[in-house]
CSV table of C-alpha atoms in Angstrom, one decimal:
chain,number,residue,atom,x,y,z
A,105,MET,CA,15.4,20.3,18.2
A,106,ASP,CA,16.4,22.2,15.1
A,107,LEU,CA,18.3,19.1,13.9
A,108,LEU,CA,15.2,16.9,14.3
A,109,ARG,CA,13.1,19.5,12.4
A,110,SER,CA,15.6,19.5,9.6
A,111,ILE,CA,15.5,15.7,9.3
A,112,PHE,CA,11.8,15.0,9.9
A,113,LYS,CA,10.2,17.5,7.5
A,114,GLY,CA,6.7,17.3,6.1
A,115,ASP,CA,3.3,16.7,7.7
A,116,LYS,CA,3.7,15.9,11.4
A,117,VAL,CA,0.5,13.8,11.6
A,118,ILE,CA,1.9,11.4,8.9
A,119,TRP,CA,5.1,11.1,10.8
A,120,ILE,CA,3.2,10.3,14.0
A,121,ILE,CA,1.1,7.6,12.3
A,122,PHE,CA,4.2,6.1,10.7
A,123,LEU,CA,6.1,5.9,14.1
A,124,PHE,CA,3.1,4.4,15.8
A,125,LEU,CA,2.7,1.7,13.2
A,126,CYS,CA,6.5,0.9,13.5
A,127,LEU,CA,6.2,0.7,17.3
A,128,ILE,CA,3.3,-1.6,17.1
A,129,SER,CA,5.1,-3.7,14.5
A,130,ILE,CA,8.2,-4.1,16.7
A,131,ILE,CA,6.2,-5.2,19.7
A,132,GLU,CA,3.8,-7.6,17.9
A,133,VAL,CA,6.4,-9.1,15.5
A,134,PHE,CA,8.6,-9.8,18.5
A,135,SER,CA,5.7,-11.6,20.1
A,136,ALA,CA,4.4,-13.3,17.0
A,137,ALA,CA,7.7,-14.7,15.7
A,138,SER,CA,7.7,-17.6,18.2
A,139,THR,CA,7.7,-20.1,15.4
A,140,LEU,CA,10.8,-18.5,13.8
A,141,THR,CA,12.5,-18.4,17.2
A,142,TYR,CA,11.8,-22.1,17.7
A,143,LYS,CA,13.1,-23.0,14.3
A,144,SER,CA,16.3,-20.9,14.5
A,145,GLY,CA,17.0,-21.4,18.1
A,146,ASP,CA,17.8,-17.7,18.3
A,147,HIS,CA,15.5,-15.7,20.6
A,148,TRP,CA,16.5,-12.3,19.4
A,149,GLY,CA,17.3,-13.1,15.8
A,150,PRO,CA,13.9,-12.5,14.1
A,151,ILE,CA,13.1,-9.3,15.9
A,152,THR,CA,16.7,-8.0,15.4
A,153,GLN,CA,16.3,-8.6,11.7
A,154,HIS,CA,12.9,-6.9,11.6
A,155,SER,CA,14.1,-3.9,13.6
A,156,ILE,CA,17.0,-3.5,11.2
A,157,LEU,CA,14.6,-3.6,8.2
A,158,LEU,CA,12.4,-0.9,9.9
A,159,MET,CA,15.5,1.3,10.6
A,160,VAL,CA,16.5,1.0,6.9
A,161,GLY,CA,12.9,1.8,6.0
A,162,ALA,CA,13.0,4.9,8.2
A,163,VAL,CA,16.1,6.0,6.3
A,164,ILE,CA,14.2,5.4,3.0
A,165,VAL,CA,11.4,7.6,4.3
A,166,VAL,CA,13.9,10.4,5.1
A,167,LEU,CA,15.6,10.1,1.8
A,168,VAL,CA,12.4,10.0,-0.3
A,169,HIS,CA,10.6,12.8,1.5
A,170,ASN,CA,13.5,15.1,0.6
A,171,ILE,CA,13.0,14.4,-3.2
A,172,PRO,CA,10.7,17.0,-5.0
A,173,TYR,CA,7.5,15.3,-6.0
A,174,LYS,CA,8.1,16.1,-9.7
A,175,TRP,CA,11.0,13.6,-9.7
A,176,PHE,CA,8.5,10.8,-8.9
A,177,GLN,CA,7.1,11.1,-12.5
A,178,ALA,CA,10.4,9.7,-13.8
A,179,PHE,CA,10.3,6.6,-11.6
A,180,PRO,CA,8.1,4.5,-13.9
A,181,VAL,CA,10.6,5.1,-16.8
A,182,PHE,CA,12.7,2.4,-15.2
A,183,LEU,CA,10.4,0.8,-12.6
A,184,LEU,CA,7.7,-0.3,-15.1
A,185,PRO,CA,9.9,-2.2,-17.6
A,186,VAL,CA,12.0,-3.6,-14.8
A,187,SER,CA,9.0,-4.9,-12.8
A,188,ILE,CA,7.4,-6.3,-15.9
A,189,GLY,CA,10.6,-8.1,-16.8
A,190,LEU,CA,11.0,-9.5,-13.3
A,191,LEU,CA,7.4,-10.6,-13.1
A,192,ALA,CA,7.7,-12.5,-16.3
A,193,PHE,CA,11.0,-14.0,-15.2
A,194,VAL,CA,9.7,-15.2,-11.8
A,195,MET,CA,6.6,-16.7,-13.4
A,196,LEU,CA,8.7,-18.4,-16.1
A,197,MET,CA,11.2,-19.8,-13.6
A,198,GLY,CA,8.3,-21.2,-11.5
A,199,PHE,CA,7.2,-23.3,-14.5
A,200,ILE,CA,10.7,-24.3,-15.6
A,201,THR,CA,12.2,-25.2,-12.2
A,202,GLY,CA,9.1,-25.7,-10.1
A,203,ASP,CA,10.7,-23.5,-7.5
A,204,ARG,CA,7.7,-22.1,-5.6
A,205,VAL,CA,7.0,-21.0,-2.0
A,206,ASN,CA,3.6,-22.2,-0.6
A,207,GLY,CA,2.7,-23.2,-4.2
A,208,ALA,CA,3.4,-19.8,-5.7
A,209,ALA,CA,6.3,-18.3,-7.6
A,210,ARG,CA,6.3,-14.7,-6.1
A,211,TRP,CA,9.8,-14.3,-4.9
A,212,MET,CA,13.2,-14.1,-6.5
A,213,THR,CA,16.7,-13.8,-5.0
A,214,PHE,CA,19.4,-11.4,-6.1
A,215,MET,CA,22.8,-11.3,-4.4
A,216,GLY,CA,21.3,-13.2,-1.5
A,217,ILE,CA,18.4,-10.8,-1.1
A,218,GLN,CA,14.9,-12.1,-1.5
A,219,PHE,CA,12.2,-9.8,-2.8
A,220,GLN,CA,8.8,-9.7,-4.5
A,221,PRO,CA,8.7,-8.0,-8.0
A,222,SER,CA,5.0,-7.4,-7.5
A,223,GLU,CA,5.7,-4.8,-4.9
A,224,ILE,CA,7.8,-2.8,-7.3
A,225,ALA,CA,5.1,-3.3,-10.0
A,226,LYS,CA,2.4,-1.9,-7.7
A,227,MET,CA,4.4,1.3,-7.1
A,228,ALA,CA,5.1,1.7,-10.9
A,229,VAL,CA,1.4,1.3,-11.8
A,230,VAL,CA,0.2,3.7,-9.1
A,231,ILE,CA,2.7,6.4,-10.3
A,232,VAL,CA,1.9,5.8,-14.0
A,233,THR,CA,-1.9,6.0,-13.3
A,234,ALA,CA,-1.4,9.3,-11.5
A,235,PHE,CA,0.8,10.6,-14.3
A,236,ILE,CA,-1.6,9.6,-17.1
A,237,LEU,CA,-4.6,11.0,-15.2
A,238,SER,CA,-2.9,14.3,-14.5
A,239,ARG,CA,-1.9,14.8,-18.2
A,240,GLY,CA,-5.3,13.7,-19.5
A,241,GLN,CA,-7.4,16.2,-17.6
A,242,ASN,CA,-9.7,18.6,-19.5
A,243,GLU,CA,-12.8,20.7,-18.6
A,244,ASN,CA,-14.9,17.5,-18.8
A,245,GLY,CA,-12.7,15.3,-16.8
A,246,ALA,CA,-10.1,12.7,-17.9
A,247,SER,CA,-9.9,12.1,-21.6
A,248,PRO,CA,-10.9,8.7,-23.2
A,249,ARG,CA,-7.2,8.3,-24.2
A,250,ALA,CA,-6.1,8.4,-20.6
A,251,PHE,CA,-8.6,5.6,-19.7
A,252,LYS,CA,-7.3,3.5,-22.6
A,253,ARG,CA,-3.6,4.0,-21.6
A,254,ILE,CA,-4.3,3.2,-17.9
A,255,MET,CA,-6.1,0.0,-18.9
A,256,ILE,CA,-3.3,-1.2,-21.1
A,257,VAL,CA,-0.6,-0.7,-18.4
A,258,THR,CA,-2.8,-2.1,-15.6
A,259,CYS,CA,-4.0,-5.2,-17.5
A,260,LEU,CA,-0.5,-6.0,-18.6
A,261,VAL,CA,1.0,-5.8,-15.0
A,262,CYS,CA,-2.0,-7.5,-13.4
A,263,GLY,CA,-2.0,-10.2,-16.0
A,264,LEU,CA,1.5,-11.1,-14.9
A,265,ILE,CA,0.7,-10.9,-11.2
A,266,LEU,CA,-2.6,-12.8,-11.2
A,267,PRO,CA,-1.4,-16.4,-12.1
A,268,GLU,CA,0.8,-16.4,-9.0
A,269,ASN,CA,-1.0,-14.0,-6.7
A,270,TYR,CA,-4.7,-13.4,-7.3
A,271,SER,CA,-5.2,-11.2,-4.2
A,272,THR,CA,-2.4,-8.8,-5.1
A,273,GLY,CA,-3.6,-8.5,-8.7
A,274,MET,CA,-7.2,-7.7,-7.6
A,275,LEU,CA,-6.0,-5.3,-5.0
A,276,LEU,CA,-3.9,-3.4,-7.5
A,277,PHE,CA,-6.7,-3.3,-10.1
A,278,GLY,CA,-9.2,-2.1,-7.4
A,279,THR,CA,-6.8,0.7,-6.4
A,280,VAL,CA,-6.4,1.8,-10.0
A,281,TYR,CA,-10.2,1.8,-10.4
A,282,LEU,CA,-10.7,4.1,-7.4
A,283,MET,CA,-7.9,6.4,-8.7
A,284,MET,CA,-9.8,6.7,-12.0
A,285,PHE,CA,-12.9,7.6,-10.1
A,286,ILE,CA,-11.1,10.3,-8.3
A,287,GLY,CA,-9.4,11.3,-11.5
A,288,ARG,CA,-12.8,12.1,-13.1
A,289,VAL,CA,-12.8,9.3,-15.7
A,290,PRO,CA,-16.3,9.3,-17.3
A,291,ALA,CA,-18.8,7.5,-15.1
A,292,LYS,CA,-20.1,5.5,-18.1
A,293,LYS,CA,-16.7,3.8,-18.6
A,294,LEU,CA,-16.3,3.0,-14.9
A,295,VAL,CA,-19.8,1.6,-14.7
A,296,ILE,CA,-19.3,-0.6,-17.7
A,297,LEU,CA,-15.9,-1.7,-16.4
A,298,GLY,CA,-17.2,-2.4,-12.9
A,299,GLY,CA,-20.2,-4.3,-14.3
A,300,GLY,CA,-18.0,-6.4,-16.5
A,301,LEU,CA,-15.6,-7.2,-13.7
A,302,LEU,CA,-18.5,-8.3,-11.4
A,303,ALA,CA,-20.0,-10.5,-14.1
A,304,PHE,CA,-16.6,-12.0,-14.9
A,305,GLY,CA,-15.9,-12.6,-11.1
A,306,ALA,CA,-19.2,-14.3,-10.7
A,307,LEU,CA,-18.6,-16.6,-13.7
A,308,PHE,CA,-15.1,-17.3,-12.5
A,309,ILE,CA,-16.2,-18.3,-9.0
A,310,THR,CA,-19.0,-20.5,-10.4
A,311,PHE,CA,-16.6,-22.2,-12.8
A,312,LEU,CA,-14.1,-22.9,-10.0
A,313,LEU,CA,-16.7,-24.4,-7.7
A,314,ALA,CA,-18.3,-26.5,-10.4
A,315,THR,CA,-15.0,-27.9,-11.9
A,316,PRO,CA,-13.2,-30.9,-10.3
A,317,ASN,CA,-9.8,-30.3,-8.9
A,318,ASP,CA,-8.2,-32.7,-11.4
A,319,THR,CA,-9.5,-30.7,-14.3
A,320,LEU,CA,-8.4,-27.4,-12.8
A,321,LYS,CA,-4.8,-28.7,-12.4
A,322,LYS,CA,-4.7,-29.4,-16.2
A,323,ILE,CA,-5.5,-25.8,-17.1
A,324,PRO,CA,-2.4,-24.0,-18.4
A,325,MET,CA,-1.1,-21.6,-15.7
A,326,GLY,CA,-3.9,-22.8,-13.4
A,327,HIS,CA,-1.7,-24.3,-10.7
A,328,ARG,CA,-3.2,-21.8,-8.1
A,329,LEU,CA,-6.8,-22.4,-9.1
A,330,THR,CA,-7.3,-25.3,-6.7
A,331,THR,CA,-6.0,-23.2,-3.8
A,332,VAL,CA,-8.3,-20.3,-4.7
A,333,LYS,CA,-11.2,-22.7,-5.0
A,334,SER,CA,-10.6,-24.2,-1.5
A,335,ARG,CA,-10.4,-20.8,0.1
A,336,ILE,CA,-13.6,-19.6,-1.5
A,337,ALA,CA,-15.3,-22.9,-0.6
A,338,ASP,CA,-14.1,-22.7,3.0
A,339,PHE,CA,-15.4,-19.1,3.3
A,340,THR,CA,-18.7,-19.4,1.6
A,341,GLY,CA,-19.9,-23.0,1.5
A,342,LYS,CA,-18.7,-24.8,4.6
A,343,GLU,CA,-21.3,-26.7,6.5
A,344,GLU,CA,-21.6,-26.3,10.2
A,345,ILE,CA,-19.5,-28.9,11.9
A,346,PRO,CA,-20.2,-30.2,15.5
A,347,ALA,CA,-17.6,-29.2,18.0
A,348,ALA,CA,-16.7,-32.8,18.7
A,349,LYS,CA,-15.8,-33.5,15.0
A,350,PHE,CA,-14.1,-30.2,14.3
A,351,ASP,CA,-10.5,-30.7,13.0
A,352,ILE,CA,-8.7,-27.6,14.2
A,353,ASP,CA,-5.4,-28.8,12.7
A,354,GLY,CA,-6.9,-29.6,9.4
A,355,ASP,CA,-8.7,-26.2,9.3
A,356,GLY,CA,-5.3,-24.6,9.6
A,357,GLN,CA,-4.6,-20.9,10.3
A,358,VAL,CA,-8.1,-19.6,10.0
A,359,ALA,CA,-9.4,-21.5,13.0
A,360,HIS,CA,-6.5,-20.4,15.2
A,361,ALA,CA,-6.9,-16.8,14.1
A,362,ARG,CA,-10.6,-16.9,15.0
A,363,ILE,CA,-9.7,-18.5,18.4
A,364,ALA,CA,-7.2,-15.7,19.0
A,365,VAL,CA,-9.9,-13.1,18.3
A,366,ALA,CA,-12.6,-14.9,20.3
A,367,THR,CA,-10.4,-15.4,23.4
A,368,SER,CA,-9.5,-11.8,23.6
A,369,ASN,CA,-11.3,-9.0,25.5
A,370,VAL,CA,-11.4,-5.3,25.7
A,371,VAL,CA,-7.8,-4.9,26.8
A,372,GLY,CA,-6.4,-8.2,25.7
A,373,LYS,CA,-3.9,-10.6,27.3
A,374,GLY,CA,-1.0,-8.2,27.1
A,375,PRO,CA,2.0,-8.0,24.8
A,376,GLY,CA,3.9,-11.3,24.7
A,377,ASN,CA,1.0,-13.4,26.1
A,378,SER,CA,-0.5,-14.7,22.9
A,379,VAL,CA,-1.3,-18.4,22.8
A,380,GLN,CA,-2.3,-18.9,19.2
A,381,ARG,CA,0.9,-17.4,17.9
A,382,ASP,CA,2.5,-20.9,18.4
A,383,PHE,CA,-0.1,-22.5,16.1
A,384,LEU,CA,-0.1,-19.8,13.3
A,385,SER,CA,2.7,-20.3,10.9
A,386,GLN,CA,2.1,-16.8,9.5
A,387,ALA,CA,1.3,-15.1,12.8
A,388,PHE,CA,4.0,-12.4,12.1
A,389,SER,CA,2.7,-11.7,8.6
A,390,ASP,CA,-0.7,-12.5,7.2
A,391,PHE,CA,-2.5,-13.1,10.6
A,392,ILE,CA,-0.7,-10.5,12.7
A,393,TYR,CA,-3.9,-8.6,13.2
A,394,ALA,CA,-5.4,-11.6,15.0
A,395,ILE,CA,-2.4,-11.6,17.4
A,396,ILE,CA,-2.8,-7.8,17.9
A,397,ILE,CA,-6.4,-8.3,19.0
A,398,GLU,CA,-5.5,-11.3,21.2
A,399,GLU,CA,-2.7,-9.3,23.0
A,400,LEU,CA,-4.0,-5.7,22.9
A,401,GLY,CA,-7.7,-6.4,22.9
A,402,LEU,CA,-10.5,-4.6,21.1
A,403,LEU,CA,-8.9,-1.3,22.1
A,404,GLY,CA,-5.6,-2.2,20.4
A,405,GLY,CA,-7.3,-3.6,17.3
A,406,GLY,CA,-9.5,-0.5,17.1
A,407,PHE,CA,-6.5,1.8,17.5
A,408,VAL,CA,-4.7,0.1,14.5
A,409,VAL,CA,-7.9,0.7,12.4
A,410,PHE,CA,-7.9,4.3,13.6
A,411,LEU,CA,-4.3,4.8,12.5
A,412,TYR,CA,-5.1,3.6,8.9
A,413,VAL,CA,-8.3,5.7,8.8
A,414,CYS,CA,-6.3,8.8,10.0
A,415,LEU,CA,-3.7,8.1,7.3
A,416,LEU,CA,-6.4,8.1,4.6
A,417,VAL,CA,-8.1,11.2,5.9
A,418,ARG,CA,-4.9,13.1,6.4
A,419,VAL,CA,-3.7,12.3,2.9
A,420,GLY,CA,-7.1,13.5,1.6
A,421,ARG,CA,-6.5,16.8,3.3
A,422,ILE,CA,-3.0,17.1,1.9
A,423,ALA,CA,-4.3,16.3,-1.6
A,424,LYS,CA,-6.9,19.0,-1.2
A,425,LYS,CA,-4.2,21.6,-0.7
A,426,CYS,CA,-2.4,20.7,-3.9
A,427,ASP,CA,-2.9,23.1,-6.8
A,428,ARG,CA,-1.7,20.5,-9.3
A,429,THR,CA,-3.2,17.1,-10.2
A,430,PHE,CA,-0.2,14.8,-10.3
A,431,PRO,CA,0.7,15.0,-6.6
A,432,ALA,CA,-2.9,14.9,-5.5
A,433,PHE,CA,-3.6,11.7,-7.6
A,434,LEU,CA,-0.3,10.2,-6.5
A,435,ILE,CA,-0.8,10.4,-2.8
A,436,MET,CA,-4.4,9.4,-2.9
A,437,GLY,CA,-3.5,6.3,-4.9
A,438,ILE,CA,-0.8,5.4,-2.4
A,439,ALA,CA,-3.2,5.9,0.6
A,440,LEU,CA,-5.9,3.9,-1.1
A,441,LEU,CA,-3.4,1.1,-1.8
A,442,LEU,CA,-2.1,1.0,1.8
A,443,VAL,CA,-5.5,1.3,3.4
A,444,THR,CA,-7.2,-1.2,1.1
A,445,GLN,CA,-4.5,-3.8,1.7
A,446,ALA,CA,-4.8,-3.2,5.5
A,447,LEU,CA,-8.5,-3.6,5.3
A,448,PHE,CA,-8.2,-7.0,3.5
A,449,ASN,CA,-5.7,-8.2,6.0
A,450,MET,CA,-7.9,-7.3,9.0
A,451,MET,CA,-11.0,-8.8,7.4
A,452,VAL,CA,-9.2,-12.1,6.8
A,453,ALA,CA,-8.0,-12.1,10.4
A,454,VAL,CA,-11.5,-11.7,11.9
A,455,GLY,CA,-13.2,-14.1,9.4
A,456,LEU,CA,-14.9,-11.5,7.1
A,457,ALA,CA,-13.0,-12.4,3.9
A,458,PRO,CA,-11.3,-15.5,2.4
A,459,VAL,CA,-7.6,-15.9,3.1
A,460,THR,CA,-5.7,-13.6,0.7
A,461,GLY,CA,-2.1,-13.7,1.9
A,462,GLN,CA,-1.9,-9.9,2.1
A,463,PRO,CA,0.5,-8.6,4.9
A,464,LEU,CA,-0.6,-5.7,7.1
A,465,PRO,CA,1.3,-2.6,5.7
A,466,LEU,CA,4.1,-1.3,8.0
A,467,ILE,CA,3.3,-3.8,10.7
A,468,SER,CA,3.7,-7.3,9.3
A,469,LYS,CA,7.2,-8.7,9.1
A,470,GLY,CA,8.6,-8.4,5.6
A,471,GLY,CA,11.5,-7.2,3.4
A,472,THR,CA,10.4,-5.8,0.1
A,473,SER,CA,7.0,-4.7,1.3
A,474,THR,CA,8.5,-2.9,4.3
A,475,PHE,CA,10.9,-0.9,2.0
A,476,ILE,CA,8.2,-0.1,-0.6
A,477,ASN,CA,5.7,1.0,2.0
A,478,CYS,CA,8.3,3.2,3.6
A,479,ALA,CA,8.9,4.8,0.2
A,480,TYR,CA,5.2,5.4,-0.1
A,481,ILE,CA,5.2,7.3,3.2
A,482,GLY,CA,8.2,9.3,2.0
A,483,MET,CA,6.3,10.3,-1.2
A,484,ILE,CA,3.3,11.4,0.9
A,485,LEU,CA,5.6,13.5,3.1
A,486,SER,CA,7.3,15.0,0.0
A,487,VAL,CA,4.0,16.2,-1.3
A,488,SER,CA,3.1,17.5,2.2
A,489,ARG,CA,6.3,19.6,2.1
A,490,TYR,CA,5.2,21.0,-1.2
A,491,THR,CA,1.8,21.9,0.0
A,492,ALA,CA,3.3,23.6,3.1
A,493,LYS,CA,5.4,25.7,0.8
A,494,LEU,CA,2.3,26.6,-1.1
A,495,GLU,CA,0.6,27.7,2.1
A,496,GLU,CA,3.6,29.9,3.0
A,497,GLN,CA,3.6,31.4,-0.4
A,498,ARG,CA,-0.1,32.2,-0.2
A,499,LEU,CA,0.3,33.8,3.2
A,500,HIS,CA,3.3,35.8,1.9
A,501,ASP,CA,1.3,37.0,-1.1
A,502,ALA,CA,-1.6,38.0,1.2
A,503,GLN,CA,0.6,40.1,3.3
A,504,ILE,CA,2.0,42.2,0.4
A,505,PRO,CA,-1.0,44.5,0.3
A,506,LEU,CA,-0.8,45.0,4.0
A,507,LEU,CA,2.8,46.0,3.8
A,508,VAL,CA,2.0,48.4,1.0
A,509,ASP,CA,-0.9,50.0,2.9
A,510,ALA,CA,1.1,50.2,6.1
A,511,GLY,CA,4.3,51.6,4.6
A,512,GLY,CA,2.9,53.6,1.8
A,513,ALA,CA,6.3,53.7,0.1
A,514,GLU,CA,7.1,52.6,-3.4
A,515,GLU,CA,10.3,51.0,-2.3
A,516,GLN,CA,8.6,48.7,0.1
A,517,GLU,CA,6.0,47.8,-2.5
A,518,SER,CA,8.7,47.1,-5.1
A,519,SER,CA,10.8,45.1,-2.7
A,520,ALA,CA,7.8,43.0,-1.5
A,521,ILE,CA,6.7,42.3,-5.1
A,522,SER,CA,10.3,41.4,-6.0
A,523,ASP,CA,10.6,39.0,-3.1
A,524,ALA,CA,7.3,37.4,-3.9
A,525,GLN,CA,8.3,36.9,-7.5
A,526,THR,CA,11.6,35.5,-6.4
A,527,ALA,CA,9.9,33.0,-4.1
A,528,ALA,CA,7.3,32.1,-6.7
A,529,ASP,CA,9.6,31.6,-9.7
A,530,PRO,CA,11.0,28.2,-8.6
A,531,THR,CA,7.5,27.1,-7.7
A,532,ALA,CA,6.1,28.2,-11.0
A,533,GLU,CA,8.9,26.5,-12.9
A,534,MET,CA,8.3,23.3,-10.9
A,535,LEU,CA,4.6,23.1,-11.5
A,536,ASN,CA,4.2,24.0,-15.2
A,537,SER,CA,3.9,20.5,-16.5
A,538,ASP,CA,0.6,19.1,-15.3
A,539,ALA,CA,-3.0,20.3,-14.9
A,540,GLU,CA,-4.3,22.5,-12.2
A,541,PHE,CA,-6.2,20.6,-9.4
A,542,LYS,CA,-9.8,21.8,-9.0
């Protein structure tokens, strides 16, 4: 028991949420990977690979949650330039070689390992935003200079992500926007920025729907515009088609996902009994939530939503205990990123949003995303360890007057004060570089 406590430190609720998500992931990926099993001929291959990735991810959680949160401020020093360079390289190679997966150049291979630079870029931007907000705090909120710096970094990274992955770029920008709201960026700037984005989005969608596909294909770096147009048109403008004329194969994954949801019930068909997994090419990734509802029913789907909501609420409570701004902004940004991505994935699966291609964090099968999401959980646990030490220090300080009153001796008072100072010195030294959290 002591060994487990020494390994699994930090907030217990976060650990429980993480373990539940991993358990659901193993069960549902094993069930949903039927297409991969058919292609490879290996029944255990896909789930074995996924289980190994989750185990490596668990090791990442353990390693990262033992790192003091102050060290996370140094991560963007190398993550940001590396991710920008990789994003530019992947996009450039997509145009030079035409090497794209599903029409997009999002992946690159290094020493036989395939990964997405956008996942690294998201982490870098969230940490940079938290760092800039923490350093830019004053009595009136975040300084205008902080807003300007955040926009420069975010627009640069999102500008490199958008041509190949519109949904990821918008998700990242939305997360940064919410972080700036939490970070007390002046409301006037946020309203102007939000209004401008809404106006631009409306004009962009109008332009896509009104422009022929042949013209869109001729636009520089517009090779994904026709795909975006078709997804928006399918979601917003499709006419009702009689059942006898409905082409389920032509409609693709969306139709099968909706059938999976519609044919479920309160308790579902049971793990491993999905029918639509054989027709969904991305059943183990983008549409895994539809398989969860089909197999585990409304109760299982509701439980997954409950886990993500608990994650956001719990992180909010941990952030509230912080007495410094950087760790609070950091974990809130991470939680918003994870929960917003999960929300998009679930909305797509049940037909409430256009297809975006966003995996379900910590549940969908993946490589880079799994490792990065596990690192996020490790960061949250690291900050929770820091807040737990703060709570212990406060309790210790509160007991000092009681010890003095009970003992009434100068030696006890001197010893207690000395112990308190000794315990507080490392904390004070660690926390002297960013603003107090109020």
